[in-house]
Backbone as a printed PyTorch tensor [residue, N CA C, xyz], in Angstrom:
tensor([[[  0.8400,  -1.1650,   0.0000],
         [  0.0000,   0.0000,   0.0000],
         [  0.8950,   1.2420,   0.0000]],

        [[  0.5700,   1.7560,  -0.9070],
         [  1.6520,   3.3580,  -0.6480],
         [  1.0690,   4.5430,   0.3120]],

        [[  1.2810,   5.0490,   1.2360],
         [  0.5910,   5.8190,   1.9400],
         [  1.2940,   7.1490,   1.3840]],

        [[ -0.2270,   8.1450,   1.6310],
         [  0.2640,   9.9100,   1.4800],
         [ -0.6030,  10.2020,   1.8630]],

        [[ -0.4050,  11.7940,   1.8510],
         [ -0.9540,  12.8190,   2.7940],
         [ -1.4610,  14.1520,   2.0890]],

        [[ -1.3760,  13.3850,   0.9050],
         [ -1.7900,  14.7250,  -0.5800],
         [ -3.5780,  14.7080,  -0.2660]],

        [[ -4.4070,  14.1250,   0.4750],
         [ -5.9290,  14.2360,   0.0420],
         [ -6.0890,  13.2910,  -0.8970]],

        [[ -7.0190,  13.7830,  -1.9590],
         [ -7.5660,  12.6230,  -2.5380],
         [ -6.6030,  13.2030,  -4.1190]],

        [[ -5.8290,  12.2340,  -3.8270],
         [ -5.2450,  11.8540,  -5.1460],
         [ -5.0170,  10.2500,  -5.1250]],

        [[ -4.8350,  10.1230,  -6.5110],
         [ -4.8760,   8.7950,  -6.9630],
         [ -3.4890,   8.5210,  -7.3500]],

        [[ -2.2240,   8.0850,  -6.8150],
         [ -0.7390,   7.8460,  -6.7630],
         [ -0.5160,   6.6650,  -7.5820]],

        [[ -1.1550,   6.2920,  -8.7990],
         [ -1.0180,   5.0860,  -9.6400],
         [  0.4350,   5.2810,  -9.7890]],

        [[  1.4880,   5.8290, -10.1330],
         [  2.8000,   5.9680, -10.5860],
         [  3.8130,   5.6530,  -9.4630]],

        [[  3.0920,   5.7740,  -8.3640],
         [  4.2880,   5.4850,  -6.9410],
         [  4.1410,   3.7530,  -6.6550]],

        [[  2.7350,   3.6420,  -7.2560],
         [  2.2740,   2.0290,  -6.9820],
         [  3.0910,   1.2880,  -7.7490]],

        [[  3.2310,   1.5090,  -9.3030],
         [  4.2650,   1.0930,  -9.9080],
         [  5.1690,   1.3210, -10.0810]],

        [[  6.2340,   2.7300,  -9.2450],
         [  7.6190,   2.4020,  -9.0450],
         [  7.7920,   1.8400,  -7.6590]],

        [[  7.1360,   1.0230,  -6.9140],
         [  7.2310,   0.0290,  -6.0490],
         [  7.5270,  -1.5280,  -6.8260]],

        [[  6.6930,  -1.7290,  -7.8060],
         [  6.4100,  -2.8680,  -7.4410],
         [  7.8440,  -3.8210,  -8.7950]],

        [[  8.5210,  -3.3570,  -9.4100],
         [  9.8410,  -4.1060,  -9.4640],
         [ 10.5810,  -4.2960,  -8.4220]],

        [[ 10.8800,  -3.9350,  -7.3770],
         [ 11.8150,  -4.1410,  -6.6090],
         [ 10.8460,  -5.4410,  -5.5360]],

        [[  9.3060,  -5.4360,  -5.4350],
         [  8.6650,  -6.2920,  -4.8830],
         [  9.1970,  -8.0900,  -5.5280]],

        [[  9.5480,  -7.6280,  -7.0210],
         [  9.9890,  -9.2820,  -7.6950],
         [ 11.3840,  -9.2080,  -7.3910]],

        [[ 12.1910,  -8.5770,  -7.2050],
         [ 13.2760,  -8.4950,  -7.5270],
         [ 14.3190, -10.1040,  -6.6700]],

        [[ 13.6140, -10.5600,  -5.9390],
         [ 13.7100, -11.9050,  -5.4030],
         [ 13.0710, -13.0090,  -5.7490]],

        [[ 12.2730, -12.9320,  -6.9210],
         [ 11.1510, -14.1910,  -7.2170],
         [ 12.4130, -14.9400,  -7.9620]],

        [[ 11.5790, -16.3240,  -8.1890],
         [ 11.8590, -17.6110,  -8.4300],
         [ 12.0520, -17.3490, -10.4740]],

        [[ 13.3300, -17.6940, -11.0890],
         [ 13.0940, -17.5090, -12.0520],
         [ 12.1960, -18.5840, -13.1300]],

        [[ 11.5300, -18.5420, -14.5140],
         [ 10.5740, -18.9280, -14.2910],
         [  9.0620, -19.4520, -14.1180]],

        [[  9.1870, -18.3970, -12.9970],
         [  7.9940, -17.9380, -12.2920],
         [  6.9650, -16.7100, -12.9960]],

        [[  6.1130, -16.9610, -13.9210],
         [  5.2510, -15.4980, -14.3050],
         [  5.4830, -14.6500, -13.0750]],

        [[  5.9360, -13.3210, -13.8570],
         [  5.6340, -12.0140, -12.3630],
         [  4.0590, -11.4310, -13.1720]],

        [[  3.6410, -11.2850, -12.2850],
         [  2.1170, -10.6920, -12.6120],
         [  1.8650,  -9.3500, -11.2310]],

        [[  1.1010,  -8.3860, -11.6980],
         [  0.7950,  -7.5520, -10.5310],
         [ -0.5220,  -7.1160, -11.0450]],

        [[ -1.4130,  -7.0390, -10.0020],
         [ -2.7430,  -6.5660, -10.2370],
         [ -3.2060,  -5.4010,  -9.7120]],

        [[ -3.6060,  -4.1640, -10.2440],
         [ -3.9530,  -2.6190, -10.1860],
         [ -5.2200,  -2.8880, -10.0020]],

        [[ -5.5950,  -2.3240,  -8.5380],
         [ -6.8340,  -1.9730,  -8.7210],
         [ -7.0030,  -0.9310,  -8.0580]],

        [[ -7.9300,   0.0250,  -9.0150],
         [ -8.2210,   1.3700,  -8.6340],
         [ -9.4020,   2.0070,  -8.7940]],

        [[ -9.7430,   2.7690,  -8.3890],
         [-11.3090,   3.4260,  -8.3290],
         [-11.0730,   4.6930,  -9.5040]],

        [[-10.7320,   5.1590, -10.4050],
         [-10.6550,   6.4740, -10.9700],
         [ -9.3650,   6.7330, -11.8530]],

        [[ -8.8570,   7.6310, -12.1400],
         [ -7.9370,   8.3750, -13.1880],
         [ -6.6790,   8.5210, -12.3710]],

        [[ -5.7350,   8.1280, -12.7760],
         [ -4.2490,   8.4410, -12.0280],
         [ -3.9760,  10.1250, -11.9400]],

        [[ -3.7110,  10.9810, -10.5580],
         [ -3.3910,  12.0980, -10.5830],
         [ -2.8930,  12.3890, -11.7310]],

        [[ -1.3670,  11.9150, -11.7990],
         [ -0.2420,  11.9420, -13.1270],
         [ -0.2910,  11.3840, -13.8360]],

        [[ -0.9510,  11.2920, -15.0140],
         [ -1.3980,  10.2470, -15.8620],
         [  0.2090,  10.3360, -17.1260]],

        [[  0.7550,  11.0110, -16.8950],
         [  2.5240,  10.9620, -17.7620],
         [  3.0310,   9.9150, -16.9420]],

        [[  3.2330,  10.1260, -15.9810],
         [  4.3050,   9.7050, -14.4230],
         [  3.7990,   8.1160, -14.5950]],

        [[  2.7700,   7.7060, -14.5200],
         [  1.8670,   6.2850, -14.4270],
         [  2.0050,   5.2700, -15.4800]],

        [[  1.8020,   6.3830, -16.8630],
         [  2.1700,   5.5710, -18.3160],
         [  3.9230,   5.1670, -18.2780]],

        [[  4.8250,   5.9570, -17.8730],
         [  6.0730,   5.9660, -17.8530],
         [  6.6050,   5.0240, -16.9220]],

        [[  5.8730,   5.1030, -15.5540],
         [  6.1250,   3.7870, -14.5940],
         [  5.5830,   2.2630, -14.7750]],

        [[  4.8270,   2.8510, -15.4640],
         [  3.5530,   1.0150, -15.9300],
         [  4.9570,   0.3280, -17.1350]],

        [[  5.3630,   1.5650, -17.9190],
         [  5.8700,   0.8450, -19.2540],
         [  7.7380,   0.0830, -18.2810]],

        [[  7.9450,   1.1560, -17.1450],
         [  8.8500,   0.1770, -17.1480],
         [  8.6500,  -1.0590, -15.8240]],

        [[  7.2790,  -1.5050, -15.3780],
         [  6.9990,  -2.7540, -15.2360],
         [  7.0500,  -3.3270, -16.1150]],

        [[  6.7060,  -2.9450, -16.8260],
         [  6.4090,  -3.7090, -18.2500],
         [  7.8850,  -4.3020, -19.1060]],

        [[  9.0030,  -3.3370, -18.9260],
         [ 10.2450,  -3.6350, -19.5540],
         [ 10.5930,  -4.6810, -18.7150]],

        [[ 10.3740,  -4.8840, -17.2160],
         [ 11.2790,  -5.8580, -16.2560],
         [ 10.2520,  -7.4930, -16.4830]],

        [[  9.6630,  -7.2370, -17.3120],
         [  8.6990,  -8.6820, -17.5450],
         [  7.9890,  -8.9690, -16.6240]],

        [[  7.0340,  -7.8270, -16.3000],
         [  6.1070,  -8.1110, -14.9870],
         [  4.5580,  -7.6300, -16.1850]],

        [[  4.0270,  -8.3510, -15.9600],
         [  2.5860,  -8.1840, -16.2040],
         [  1.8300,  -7.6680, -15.3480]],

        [[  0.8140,  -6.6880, -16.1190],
         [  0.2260,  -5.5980, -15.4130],
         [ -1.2900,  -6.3610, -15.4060]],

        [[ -2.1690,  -6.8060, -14.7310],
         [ -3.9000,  -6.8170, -15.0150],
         [ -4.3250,  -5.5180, -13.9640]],

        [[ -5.4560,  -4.6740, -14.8350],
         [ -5.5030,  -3.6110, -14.2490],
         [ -7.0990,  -3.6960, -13.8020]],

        [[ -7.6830,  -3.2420, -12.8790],
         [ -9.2550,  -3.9230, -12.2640],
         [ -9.7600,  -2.3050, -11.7580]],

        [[-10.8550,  -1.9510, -12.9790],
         [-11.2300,  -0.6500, -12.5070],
         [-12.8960,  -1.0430, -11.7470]],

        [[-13.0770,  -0.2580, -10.5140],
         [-13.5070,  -0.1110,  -9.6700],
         [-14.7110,   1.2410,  -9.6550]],

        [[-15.9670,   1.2670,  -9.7980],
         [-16.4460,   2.4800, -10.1850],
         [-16.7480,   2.9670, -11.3490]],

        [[-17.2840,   4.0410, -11.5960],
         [-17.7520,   4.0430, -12.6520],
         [-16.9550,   5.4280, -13.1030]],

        [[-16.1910,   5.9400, -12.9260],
         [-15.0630,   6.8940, -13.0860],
         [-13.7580,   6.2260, -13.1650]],

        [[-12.9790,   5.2360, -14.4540],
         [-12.4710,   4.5680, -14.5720],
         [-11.8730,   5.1830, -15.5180]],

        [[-10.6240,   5.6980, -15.6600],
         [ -9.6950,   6.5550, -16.9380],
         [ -9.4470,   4.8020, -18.0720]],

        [[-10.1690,   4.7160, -19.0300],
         [ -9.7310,   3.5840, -19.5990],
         [ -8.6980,   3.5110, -20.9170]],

        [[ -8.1320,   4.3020, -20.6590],
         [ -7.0550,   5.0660, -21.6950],
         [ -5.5720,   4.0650, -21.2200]],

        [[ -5.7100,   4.3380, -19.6130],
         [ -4.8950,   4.0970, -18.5550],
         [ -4.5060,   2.6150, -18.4580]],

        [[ -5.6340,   1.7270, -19.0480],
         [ -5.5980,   0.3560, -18.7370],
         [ -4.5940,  -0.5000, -19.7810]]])
């Protein structure tokens, strides 16, 4: 969980510069998979596309699970 203190923003880009270093010990292999789920539009929607693509370079698969009916589907 990433915690902040911004109010209501949506930190999709901090979620995924977490989560390579979360595999960075898995079993080789092993599918890395990570699952997004979010209610709405990433604050930084640059910052998010730029962090998703480099999950994406380290061979981690993204499934993304929108929540609500305010769902940026551009994003997915």
């Amino acid at each position: 969980m990433i915690k902040h203190d911004f109010g209501y923003h949506t930190l999709t880009d901090k979620a995924f510069d977490a989560v390579p270093s979360l595999f960075a010990s898995s079993r080789n292999g092993v599918p890395k998979v990570v699952v997004l789920l979010t209610d709405g539009n990433s604050t930084y929607y640059e910052r998010t596309i730029k962090a998703a693509e480099n999950v994406k370079a380290n061979d981690i698969k993204i499934i993304a699970v929108g929540i609500g009916n305010k769902v940026h589907l551009f994003e997915s």
